[in-house]
């Protein structure tokens, strides 16, 4: 193989004033001249933060990565990026996913890195890093942080988010005391690591592995398991080789890799958020992933992993059953087994030794939990550019439904009225939330899991059809139609739905219709006026000016595509005049 010229040599390999300066300033950290001798420089992009419990252990993982890099003859340098903590960040981490992607991309490009290890965990940190790495296109490997220990309360397993929602509904219905609910607070999140169900973080870690961007097994080893550190060390060693092989994200994440990821997404009942993220990552590489393709693959992919919220088990059970590698092995007849990965081997070869140890958790392809994938894509006059529903976590009897709309103009309206005993709602109603999309909310928060009105809960109703231009958490369950595009705030038909309008849902036929005449829809749209923008300055303003719709991945319009590196470009652009 031809010897690759390392990018870092432009900084450290020259015997001129700039070469001396670059080495000298870094030697301030105590490195010796030996470290500059033609070793690949490996950046460790660390999204550790005490404001993000899911990523709170990533410093220890970074140390393990460094061991691997040093052992393989590389030179590791850890750097921080912003971190997006799903629980604490308001109004939503999705408002900042693209900002983090820009941070990652620009750091990789601006610094003397020959390879990069991406340390992620919580929901948006994974797609943001993949988007940034795809655009920078320097050899990269991902090490997700892994799921936290499974929650346990009074001998019962509690899945993050999923069961918390269930118990909260029990409190509201008067069937569970507040004291018991407070007890759950101390039992649900038992360690660092991401949520324990097939929420967005678990799904995105699975997507990274299915895309070929991690070592096999990276998606599900528990966060605090010793094997997670061993995997980080192995990843550090591997990226040194990748730097020498010039194995870049654009060579790994090809169209076949995305189709594999979609197939895996559907087979595990993964988060609907993954659709938005995969579309955005692919677009960075010039690959179009229309929603129709997700639906085609979903229709031809059986659901085989029985994980909450679609099923009954937790991520740790998936790990003990053989992990995502065993799922991939089961799916191989449906996958592009020859797709490349960061190991340098095809995906099919990576899972040769994988095995399933629990057929309740990972079903055989011939005996699936359901004949189709977890998510269906809907179209109709209410969602001309599409909407999605996680059918595997919905109520089967509601997948074909006709009901009258109960409309909430925005989230404040919803919060003010869902508890009202006089709300004109019954179990056949369709709850509609507007102005919760990318521009309308803004940031498309996970408000699509509209609470069931208290009067229905007290009557024993557990689910109704709910419809919005928002997203839902990957931990959500129920008949939730989300990602309606175009969103209400840009004048999508959702904007003109009124109380009492009839709405028809037919998931099998992939239809979502407002049963109002075309003429009436036209008339209402003609008198519609856009809401006032939420921001007039700063990052928020930039977000509103450039954000794309859900079916386009919610990236900024100017971030699609990539900028392949040029060896001497960094020094041309940044002549470092202060030295
Ligand atoms: Fe971070 Fe759920 S809150 S993964």
Coordinates of C-alpha atoms and ligand atoms in Angstrom, one line a residue:
X1 CA 0.0 0.0 0.0
X2 CA 1.3 3.5 -0.9
X3 CA 2.6 5.4 2.1
X4 CA 0.0 8.1 3.1
X5 CA 1.4 11.5 3.9
X6 CA 0.2 12.4 7.3
X7 CA -1.7 15.6 7.5
X8 CA -0.1 16.5 10.8
X9 CA 3.3 16.8 9.1
X10 CA 2.2 20.2 7.8
X11 CA 2.3 21.4 11.4
X12 CA 5.0 19.2 13.0
X13 CA 7.2 17.9 10.2
X14 CA 8.9 21.0 9.0
X15 CA 12.3 22.3 10.0
X16 CA 11.4 25.9 9.7
X17 CA 10.2 28.5 12.1
X18 CA 6.6 27.3 12.0
X19 CA 7.5 23.7 12.5
X20 CA 9.6 24.6 15.5
X21 CA 6.8 26.8 16.9
X22 CA 4.2 24.1 16.5
X23 CA 6.3 21.5 18.3
X24 CA 7.6 23.9 20.9
X25 CA 4.2 25.1 22.0
X26 CA 2.9 21.6 22.3
X27 CA 5.9 20.5 24.2
X28 CA 4.7 22.9 26.9
X29 CA 2.4 20.0 27.9
X30 CA 5.4 17.8 28.6
X31 CA 5.7 15.9 25.4
X32 CA 9.2 14.9 24.2
X33 CA 10.7 15.2 20.7
X34 CA 10.1 11.5 20.2
X35 CA 6.3 12.2 20.0
X36 CA 6.7 14.3 16.9
X37 CA 8.5 11.6 14.9
X38 CA 6.1 10.7 12.1
X39 CA 3.4 9.4 14.5
X40 CA -0.2 9.8 13.4
X41 CA -1.8 12.5 15.6
X42 CA -5.1 11.2 16.9
X43 CA -7.7 13.7 18.2
X44 CA -10.1 12.4 20.8
X45 CA -13.3 14.5 20.4
X46 CA -14.7 14.3 23.9
X47 CA -18.3 15.3 24.6
X48 CA -17.8 14.7 28.4
X49 CA -19.8 17.1 30.6
X50 CA -21.1 17.1 34.1
X51 CA -24.2 18.7 32.6
X52 CA -24.7 15.5 30.6
X53 CA -24.9 12.5 32.9
X54 CA -25.0 10.1 29.9
X55 CA -21.5 11.2 28.9
X56 CA -20.1 11.6 32.5
X57 CA -17.7 8.7 32.2
X58 CA -16.2 9.7 28.9
X59 CA -13.0 11.0 30.5
X60 CA -12.2 7.4 31.7
X61 CA -12.9 6.1 28.2
X62 CA -10.6 8.8 26.7
X63 CA -7.8 7.4 28.9
X64 CA -8.4 3.9 27.6
X65 CA -8.4 5.3 24.0
X66 CA -5.1 7.0 24.7
X67 CA -3.5 3.7 25.9
X68 CA -4.5 2.1 22.6
X69 CA -3.2 5.0 20.5
X70 CA 0.2 5.1 22.2
X71 CA 0.5 1.3 22.0
X72 CA -0.2 1.4 18.3
X73 CA 2.4 4.1 17.7
X74 CA 0.1 7.2 17.5
X75 CA 0.1 10.4 19.4
X76 CA -3.2 11.1 21.2
X77 CA -4.5 14.5 22.0
X78 CA -7.9 14.9 23.6
X79 CA -10.1 17.9 23.0
X80 CA -13.5 19.0 24.3
X81 CA -16.5 19.7 22.2
X82 CA -19.8 21.0 23.4
X83 CA -22.0 18.4 24.9
X84 CA -25.8 18.1 24.5
X85 CA -27.4 16.7 27.6
X86 CA -30.9 15.6 26.8
X87 CA -32.4 16.1 30.2
X88 CA -31.1 19.5 31.2
X89 CA -30.8 21.4 27.9
X90 CA -33.7 23.7 27.1
X91 CA -35.7 24.2 25.0
X92 CA -34.3 21.0 23.3
X93 CA -30.9 19.5 22.4
X94 CA -32.1 19.4 18.8
X95 CA -31.8 23.1 18.6
X96 CA -28.0 22.6 19.1
X97 CA -27.3 19.4 17.2
X98 CA -26.1 21.3 14.2
X99 CA -24.0 23.7 16.4
X100 CA -22.2 20.7 17.8
X101 CA -21.7 19.2 14.4
X102 CA -20.1 22.5 13.3
X103 CA -17.9 22.4 16.4
X104 CA -16.7 18.9 15.7
X105 CA -16.2 19.5 12.0
X106 CA -14.2 22.7 12.4
X107 CA -12.0 21.3 15.3
X108 CA -11.1 18.3 13.1
X109 CA -10.3 20.5 10.2
X110 CA -8.4 23.3 12.1
X111 CA -6.1 21.1 14.2
X112 CA -3.2 18.9 13.1
X113 CA -5.2 15.6 13.2
X114 CA -4.6 12.5 11.1
X115 CA -7.4 10.6 12.8
X116 CA -10.1 11.1 15.3
X117 CA -12.0 9.1 17.9
X118 CA -15.5 10.3 18.5
X119 CA -16.7 9.9 22.1
X120 CA -20.4 10.2 22.4
X121 CA -23.4 8.9 24.3
X122 CA -26.5 11.0 24.8
X123 CA -29.0 11.3 22.0
X124 CA -27.7 14.2 19.8
X125 CA -24.0 13.8 20.6
X126 CA -23.8 10.7 18.3
X127 CA -25.4 12.2 15.1
X128 CA -23.7 15.6 15.7
X129 CA -20.3 13.9 15.8
X130 CA -21.1 11.7 12.7
X131 CA -22.2 14.8 10.8
X132 CA -19.1 16.8 11.7
X133 CA -16.8 13.9 11.0
X134 CA -18.5 13.2 7.6
X135 CA -18.0 16.8 6.5
X136 CA -14.4 17.0 7.7
X137 CA -13.7 13.6 6.2
X138 CA -10.5 12.8 8.2
X139 CA -10.2 9.1 9.3
X140 CA -12.6 8.6 12.2
X141 CA -13.9 5.9 14.5
X142 CA -16.7 6.2 17.0
X143 CA -16.8 5.0 20.6
X144 CA -20.3 5.4 22.1
X145 CA -20.4 5.5 25.9
X146 CA -22.8 2.6 26.2
X147 CA -26.1 2.2 28.2
X148 CA -26.3 2.9 31.9
X149 CA -27.2 0.0 34.3
X150 CA -30.8 -1.1 34.1
X151 CA -33.2 0.7 36.6
X152 CA -34.7 -1.5 39.3
X153 CA -37.5 -0.5 41.7
X154 CA -39.0 -2.9 44.3
X155 CA -37.8 -5.8 42.3
X156 CA -39.2 -4.5 39.0
X157 CA -37.1 -3.4 36.1
X158 CA -37.7 0.2 35.0
X159 CA -36.6 1.4 31.6
X160 CA -35.5 5.0 31.4
X161 CA -38.2 7.3 30.1
X162 CA -40.5 4.6 28.9
X163 CA -41.5 3.3 32.4
X164 CA -41.2 6.7 34.0
X165 CA -43.9 8.0 31.7
X166 CA -46.0 4.9 32.5
X167 CA -45.7 5.5 36.2
X168 CA -46.4 9.2 35.9
X169 CA -49.6 8.4 34.1
X170 CA -50.5 6.1 37.0
X171 CA -49.8 9.0 39.5
X172 CA -52.1 11.3 37.5
X173 CA -54.8 8.6 37.4
X174 CA -54.5 8.3 41.2
X175 CA -53.3 4.7 41.0
X176 CA -49.8 5.3 42.3
X177 CA -48.7 7.5 45.3
X178 CA -46.4 10.5 44.9
X179 CA -44.2 8.9 47.6
X180 CA -43.6 5.8 45.5
X181 CA -43.0 8.0 42.5
X182 CA -40.3 9.8 44.4
X183 CA -38.7 6.5 45.4
X184 CA -38.4 5.7 41.7
X185 CA -36.3 8.9 41.2
X186 CA -33.4 7.2 43.0
X187 CA -33.7 3.9 41.2
X188 CA -34.1 4.7 37.5
X189 CA -30.7 6.0 36.5
X190 CA -28.1 3.8 38.3
X191 CA -24.9 4.9 36.6
X192 CA -23.3 7.0 33.9
X193 CA -24.3 6.0 30.4
X194 CA -27.2 6.6 28.1
X195 CA -30.8 5.5 28.6
X196 CA -31.5 1.9 29.1
X197 CA -34.1 1.3 26.4
X198 CA -34.0 1.4 22.6
X199 CA -34.3 5.2 22.9
X200 CA -32.6 7.6 20.6
X201 CA -29.1 7.2 22.2
X202 CA -29.2 3.4 22.0
X203 CA -30.6 3.6 18.5
X204 CA -27.9 6.0 17.3
X205 CA -25.2 3.8 18.8
X206 CA -26.7 1.0 16.8
X207 CA -26.8 3.1 13.7
X208 CA -23.1 4.0 14.2
X209 CA -22.2 0.3 14.4
X210 CA -24.5 -0.6 11.5
X211 CA -22.9 2.2 9.4
X212 CA -19.6 0.6 10.1
X213 CA -18.2 3.5 12.1
X214 CA -17.5 1.5 15.3
X215 CA -15.8 -1.7 16.2
X216 CA -18.2 -4.6 16.4
X217 CA -20.0 -4.7 19.8
X218 CA -19.7 -1.0 20.4
X219 CA -23.4 -0.3 20.5
X220 CA -24.4 -2.1 23.6
X221 CA -21.6 -3.0 26.1
X222 CA -22.9 -1.4 29.3
X223 CA -21.2 2.0 30.1
X224 CA -19.6 0.8 33.3
X225 CA -18.6 -2.7 32.1
X226 CA -14.8 -3.2 31.9
X227 CA -15.3 -4.4 28.4
X228 CA -16.3 -0.9 27.4
X229 CA -12.9 0.4 28.3
X230 CA -11.2 -2.5 26.5
X231 CA -13.3 -1.6 23.4
X232 CA -12.2 2.0 23.7
X233 CA -8.5 0.9 23.9
X234 CA -9.0 -1.3 20.8
X235 CA -10.6 1.6 19.0
X236 CA -7.6 3.9 19.8
X237 CA -5.3 1.3 18.4
X238 CA -7.4 0.8 15.3
X239 CA -7.7 4.5 14.4
X240 CA -3.9 4.8 14.2
X241 CA -4.0 2.1 11.5
X242 CA -6.9 3.9 9.8
X243 CA -4.9 7.1 9.7
X244 CA -2.1 5.3 7.8
X245 CA -4.7 3.6 5.5
X246 CA -6.4 6.9 4.9
X247 CA -9.7 5.2 5.7
X248 CA -12.1 8.2 5.8
X249 CA -15.8 8.4 6.8
X250 CA -16.7 8.9 3.1
X251 CA -15.2 5.5 2.3
X252 CA -17.1 3.8 5.1
X253 CA -20.5 5.6 5.0
X254 CA -21.5 4.8 1.5
X255 CA -25.1 4.3 0.3
X256 CA -25.0 0.5 1.2
X257 CA -23.9 1.4 4.7
X258 CA -27.0 3.7 5.1
X259 CA -29.3 1.1 3.7
X260 CA -27.8 -1.3 6.3
X261 CA -28.4 1.2 9.0
X262 CA -32.1 1.7 8.0
X263 CA -32.6 -2.1 7.9
X264 CA -31.2 -2.4 11.4
X265 CA -33.2 0.5 12.6
X266 CA -36.4 -1.1 11.4
X267 CA -35.5 -4.5 12.9
X268 CA -34.9 -3.2 16.4
X269 CA -37.9 -0.9 16.6
X270 CA -35.5 2.0 16.9
X271 CA -36.2 5.6 17.6
X272 CA -38.0 7.7 14.9
X273 CA -35.3 10.4 15.6
X274 CA -32.8 8.2 13.8
X275 CA -34.6 8.9 10.5
X276 CA -34.0 12.6 10.8
X277 CA -30.3 12.0 11.8
X278 CA -29.6 9.4 9.1
X279 CA -31.0 11.8 6.5
X280 CA -28.8 14.6 7.8
X281 CA -25.6 12.5 8.0
X282 CA -26.1 11.0 4.5
X283 CA -26.7 14.5 3.0
X284 CA -23.3 15.5 4.4
X285 CA -21.8 12.9 2.1
X286 CA -24.0 13.8 -0.9
X287 CA -26.3 10.8 -0.4
X288 CA -30.1 11.4 -0.7
X289 CA -32.3 9.3 1.6
X290 CA -35.9 10.0 0.8
X291 CA -38.5 9.0 3.4
X292 CA -40.0 6.6 0.8
X293 CA -36.8 4.5 1.0
X294 CA -37.2 4.2 4.8
X295 CA -40.7 2.9 4.2
X296 CA -39.7 0.5 1.5
X297 CA -37.1 -1.0 3.7
X298 CA -39.4 -1.0 6.7
X299 CA -42.1 -3.0 4.8
X300 CA -39.5 -5.6 4.0
X301 CA -37.8 -5.9 7.4
X302 CA -39.2 -8.0 10.2
X303 CA -39.0 -6.7 13.8
X304 CA -36.7 -9.1 15.6
X305 CA -35.4 -7.3 18.7
X306 CA -37.8 -7.3 21.7
X307 CA -36.5 -4.1 23.4
X308 CA -38.5 -1.3 25.2
X309 CA -40.4 0.8 24.2
X310 CA -41.5 -1.5 21.4
X311 CA -40.9 -4.7 23.4
X312 CA -40.1 -5.8 26.9
X313 CA -36.4 -6.0 27.5
X314 CA -33.6 -3.5 28.3
X315 CA -30.3 -2.8 26.5
X316 CA -28.4 -4.9 29.0
X317 CA -30.6 -7.8 28.0
X318 CA -29.7 -7.2 24.4
X319 CA -26.0 -7.1 25.3
X320 CA -26.3 -10.4 27.2
X321 CA -28.2 -12.0 24.3
X322 CA -25.3 -11.4 22.0
X323 CA -25.7 -7.7 21.3
X324 CA -26.3 -5.7 18.1
X325 CA -23.7 -7.9 16.4
X326 CA -26.0 -10.9 16.8
X327 CA -28.9 -8.8 15.4
X328 CA -26.7 -7.9 12.4
X329 CA -25.7 -11.5 11.9
X330 CA -29.4 -12.5 11.9
X331 CA -30.2 -9.9 9.4
X332 CA -27.3 -10.7 7.0
X333 CA -29.5 -12.2 4.3
X334 CA -31.2 -8.7 4.0
X335 CA -28.1 -6.6 4.4
X336 CA -25.3 -5.4 2.1
X337 CA -22.8 -7.8 3.8
X338 CA -19.9 -6.4 1.8
X339 CA -20.3 -2.8 3.0
X340 CA -17.0 -1.5 4.3
X341 CA -16.3 -0.7 8.0
X342 CA -13.7 0.9 10.2
X343 CA -12.1 -2.5 10.8
X344 CA -11.1 -2.5 7.2
X345 CA -13.2 -5.6 6.8
X346 CA -16.8 -5.9 5.4
X347 CA -19.7 -5.8 7.8
X348 CA -20.5 -9.5 7.2
X349 CA -17.0 -10.6 8.2
X350 CA -17.1 -8.5 11.4
X351 CA -20.0 -10.5 12.8
X352 CA -18.9 -14.0 11.8
X353 CA -18.3 -14.9 15.5
X354 CA -21.4 -13.2 16.8
X355 CA -24.0 -15.5 18.4
X356 CA -27.4 -15.2 19.9
X357 CA -27.8 -16.5 23.5
X358 CA -31.4 -15.6 24.1
X359 CA -34.0 -16.1 21.4
X360 CA -36.6 -14.2 23.4
X361 CA -34.6 -11.0 23.1
X362 CA -33.4 -11.5 19.5
X363 CA -35.8 -13.5 17.4
X364 CA -34.9 -15.6 14.4
X365 CA -35.6 -13.9 11.1
X366 CA -38.2 -16.6 10.4
X367 CA -40.1 -16.1 13.7
X368 CA -40.2 -12.3 14.1
X369 CA -42.2 -10.2 16.6
X370 CA -43.8 -8.5 13.6
X371 CA -43.7 -8.9 9.9
X372 CA -42.6 -5.2 9.3
X373 CA -40.1 -2.8 10.7
X374 CA -40.8 -0.5 13.7
X375 CA -41.5 2.7 11.8
X376 CA -43.9 3.5 9.0
X377 CA -43.9 6.6 6.8
X378 CA -47.2 8.3 6.1
X379 CA -48.3 10.7 3.4
X380 CA -51.5 12.5 2.6
X381 CA -53.0 16.0 2.4
X382 CA -52.1 16.6 6.1
X383 CA -48.4 15.7 5.5
X384 CA -47.5 16.2 1.8
X385 CA -43.8 15.8 2.6
X386 CA -44.4 12.9 5.0
X387 CA -44.9 12.0 8.7
X388 CA -43.8 9.0 10.7
X389 CA -45.3 6.7 13.2
X390 CA -43.5 4.0 15.3
X391 CA -46.1 1.3 14.7
X392 CA -44.2 -1.2 16.9
X393 CA -44.9 1.0 20.0
X394 CA -48.5 2.0 19.0
X395 CA -51.8 0.5 19.9
X396 CA -52.8 -2.0 17.2
X397 CA -56.5 -1.0 17.4
X398 CA -55.6 2.6 16.6
X399 CA -53.5 2.0 13.5
X400 CA -56.6 2.4 11.4
X401 CA -58.7 5.2 12.9
X402 CA -61.0 8.1 12.1
X403 CA -61.6 10.8 14.7
X404 CA -62.3 14.4 15.4
X405 CA -59.5 16.8 16.0
X406 CA -58.9 18.5 19.4
X407 CA -56.4 21.2 18.4
X408 CA -53.7 22.8 20.5
X409 CA -52.1 25.8 18.8
X410 CA -48.8 25.3 20.5
X411 CA -47.2 23.7 23.5
X412 CA -48.2 26.4 26.0
X413 CA -51.8 25.9 24.9
X414 CA -51.4 22.1 25.4
X415 CA -50.0 22.5 28.9
X416 CA -52.7 25.0 29.9
X417 CA -55.6 22.8 28.8
X418 CA -54.8 19.0 28.8
X419 CA -55.8 18.8 32.5
X420 CA -59.1 20.7 32.0
X421 CA -62.0 18.5 33.0
X422 CA -64.1 20.4 30.4
X423 CA -61.8 19.6 27.4
X424 CA -64.1 18.3 24.7
X425 CA -62.2 15.0 24.2
X426 CA -63.1 11.3 24.2
X427 CA -61.2 8.2 23.4
X428 CA -61.9 8.5 19.7
X429 CA -60.5 12.1 19.5
X430 CA -57.3 12.9 17.6
X431 CA -55.1 15.3 19.6
X432 CA -53.3 17.7 17.3
X433 CA -50.4 19.9 18.4
X434 CA -49.2 22.6 16.0
X435 CA -46.1 24.9 15.9
X436 CA -43.8 22.3 17.5
X437 CA -41.6 21.7 14.5
X438 CA -38.1 22.9 13.5
X439 CA -39.1 26.6 13.2
X440 CA -42.3 26.6 15.1
X441 CA -41.1 25.4 18.5
X442 CA -38.3 26.1 17.7
X443 CA -35.9 23.1 17.4
X444 CA -38.6 20.4 17.0
X445 CA -38.6 19.2 20.6
X446 CA -39.9 15.9 21.8
X447 CA -43.3 17.2 22.5
X448 CA -45.0 14.7 20.2
X449 CA -45.8 12.4 23.1
X450 CA -48.8 14.6 24.1
X451 CA -50.0 13.7 27.5
X452 CA -53.3 11.9 27.6
X453 CA -55.9 14.3 29.0
X454 CA -56.4 13.5 32.7
X455 CA -60.1 12.9 32.4
X456 CA -59.4 10.1 29.9
X457 CA -56.7 8.6 32.1
X458 CA -59.1 8.5 35.0
X459 CA -61.6 6.7 32.7
X460 CA -58.9 4.0 32.0
X461 CA -58.0 5.2 28.5
X462 CA -54.3 4.4 27.9
X463 CA -53.8 5.7 24.4
X464 CA -55.4 8.0 21.8
X465 CA -54.1 9.1 18.4
X466 CA -51.8 12.1 18.7
X467 CA -50.5 14.1 15.8
X468 CA -47.8 16.8 15.6
X469 CA -44.9 18.4 13.7
X470 CA -42.7 17.7 16.8
X471 CA -40.5 14.7 17.5
X472 CA -40.8 12.1 20.2
X473 CA -38.3 10.6 22.5
X474 CA -37.0 7.2 21.5
X475 CA -38.4 6.0 24.8
X476 CA -41.9 7.1 23.9
X477 CA -44.8 4.7 23.2
X478 CA -48.4 5.1 22.0
X479 CA -50.0 6.0 18.7
X480 CA -48.0 9.1 18.0
X481 CA -47.7 10.6 14.5
X482 CA -44.8 12.9 14.4
X483 CA -42.5 14.8 12.0
X484 CA -45.5 16.1 10.0
X485 CA -43.9 18.0 7.1
X486 CA -44.0 20.8 6.1
X487 CA -44.6 22.0 9.7
X488 CA -47.4 24.3 10.7
X489 CA -45.0 27.3 11.2
X490 CA -44.1 27.4 7.5
X491 CA -47.7 27.0 6.4
X492 CA -48.0 23.2 6.1
X493 CA -51.6 22.0 6.1
X494 CA -51.3 21.1 9.8
X495 CA -51.5 24.9 10.4
X496 CA -55.1 25.1 9.3
X497 CA -56.6 22.1 11.2
X498 CA -59.5 23.1 13.4
X499 CA -61.3 21.6 16.3
X500 CA -63.9 19.1 15.1
X501 CA -62.3 18.4 11.7
X502 CA -62.2 14.7 10.9
X503 CA -58.8 13.1 10.5
X504 CA -58.2 9.6 9.0
X505 CA -55.2 7.5 9.8
X506 CA -54.5 4.2 8.0
X507 CA -51.0 3.0 8.8
X508 CA -51.3 -0.1 6.6
X509 CA -52.1 2.1 3.6
X510 CA -49.6 4.7 4.8
X511 CA -52.3 7.4 4.7
X512 CA -52.9 10.5 6.8
X513 CA -55.8 12.6 5.6
X514 CA -57.7 15.7 6.8
X515 CA -61.2 15.0 5.7
X516 CA -61.9 18.6 4.6
X517 CA -62.5 19.5 1.0
X518 CA -59.6 20.8 -1.1
X519 CA -61.4 24.1 -1.6
X520 CA -61.8 24.6 2.1
X521 CA -58.2 23.8 2.7
X522 CA -57.1 26.3 0.1
X523 CA -59.4 29.0 1.6
X524 CA -58.0 28.4 5.1
X525 CA -54.3 28.4 3.8
X526 CA -54.9 31.7 2.0
X527 CA -55.8 33.4 5.2
X528 CA -53.0 31.8 7.3
X529 CA -50.3 34.1 8.6
X530 CA -46.9 32.8 9.9
X531 CA -46.2 33.1 13.6
X532 CA -43.6 35.7 14.9
X533 CA -40.1 34.3 14.7
X534 CA -38.7 33.2 18.1
X535 CA -35.3 34.8 17.7
X536 CA -34.0 38.0 16.1
X537 CA -30.3 37.6 16.8
X538 CA -27.4 35.2 17.5
X539 CA -27.4 31.4 17.0
X540 CA -31.2 31.2 17.2
X541 CA -31.6 33.6 14.3
X542 CA -29.1 31.6 12.2
X543 CA -31.0 28.5 13.1
X544 CA -34.4 29.9 12.0
X545 CA -32.9 31.3 8.8
X546 CA -31.3 28.0 7.7
X547 CA -33.0 25.0 9.3
X548 CA -34.4 22.4 6.9
X549 CA -37.6 20.5 7.4
X550 CA -37.8 17.1 9.1
X551 CA -37.9 15.1 5.9
X552 CA -34.7 16.8 4.9
X553 CA -32.9 16.0 8.2
X554 CA -33.2 19.3 10.0
X555 CA -29.6 20.2 9.0
X556 CA -28.7 23.8 8.1
X557 CA -29.0 24.3 4.3
X558 CA -25.4 25.5 4.1
X559 CA -23.9 22.5 5.9
X560 CA -24.9 19.8 3.5
X561 CA -22.0 18.2 1.6
X562 CA -18.4 18.0 2.7
X563 CA -15.1 19.8 2.2
X564 CA -12.4 17.3 1.5
X565 CA -9.2 18.3 3.2
X566 CA -6.1 19.6 1.4
X567 CA -2.8 18.9 3.0
X568 CA -1.4 22.4 3.0
X569 CA -4.7 24.2 3.4
X570 CA -4.6 24.7 7.1
X571 CA -1.3 26.5 7.0
X572 CA -2.3 28.6 4.1
X573 CA -5.5 29.7 5.8
X574 CA -4.0 30.2 9.3
X575 CA -0.4 31.6 9.0
X576 CA -0.3 32.0 12.8
X577 CA 1.1 35.6 12.7
X578 CA 1.6 35.9 16.5
X579 CA 4.6 33.6 16.5
Ligands
LIG1 FE1 -29.1 11.0 27.6 FE2 -31.5 9.5 27.5 S1 -31.0 11.4 28.6 S2 -29.6 9.2 26.5

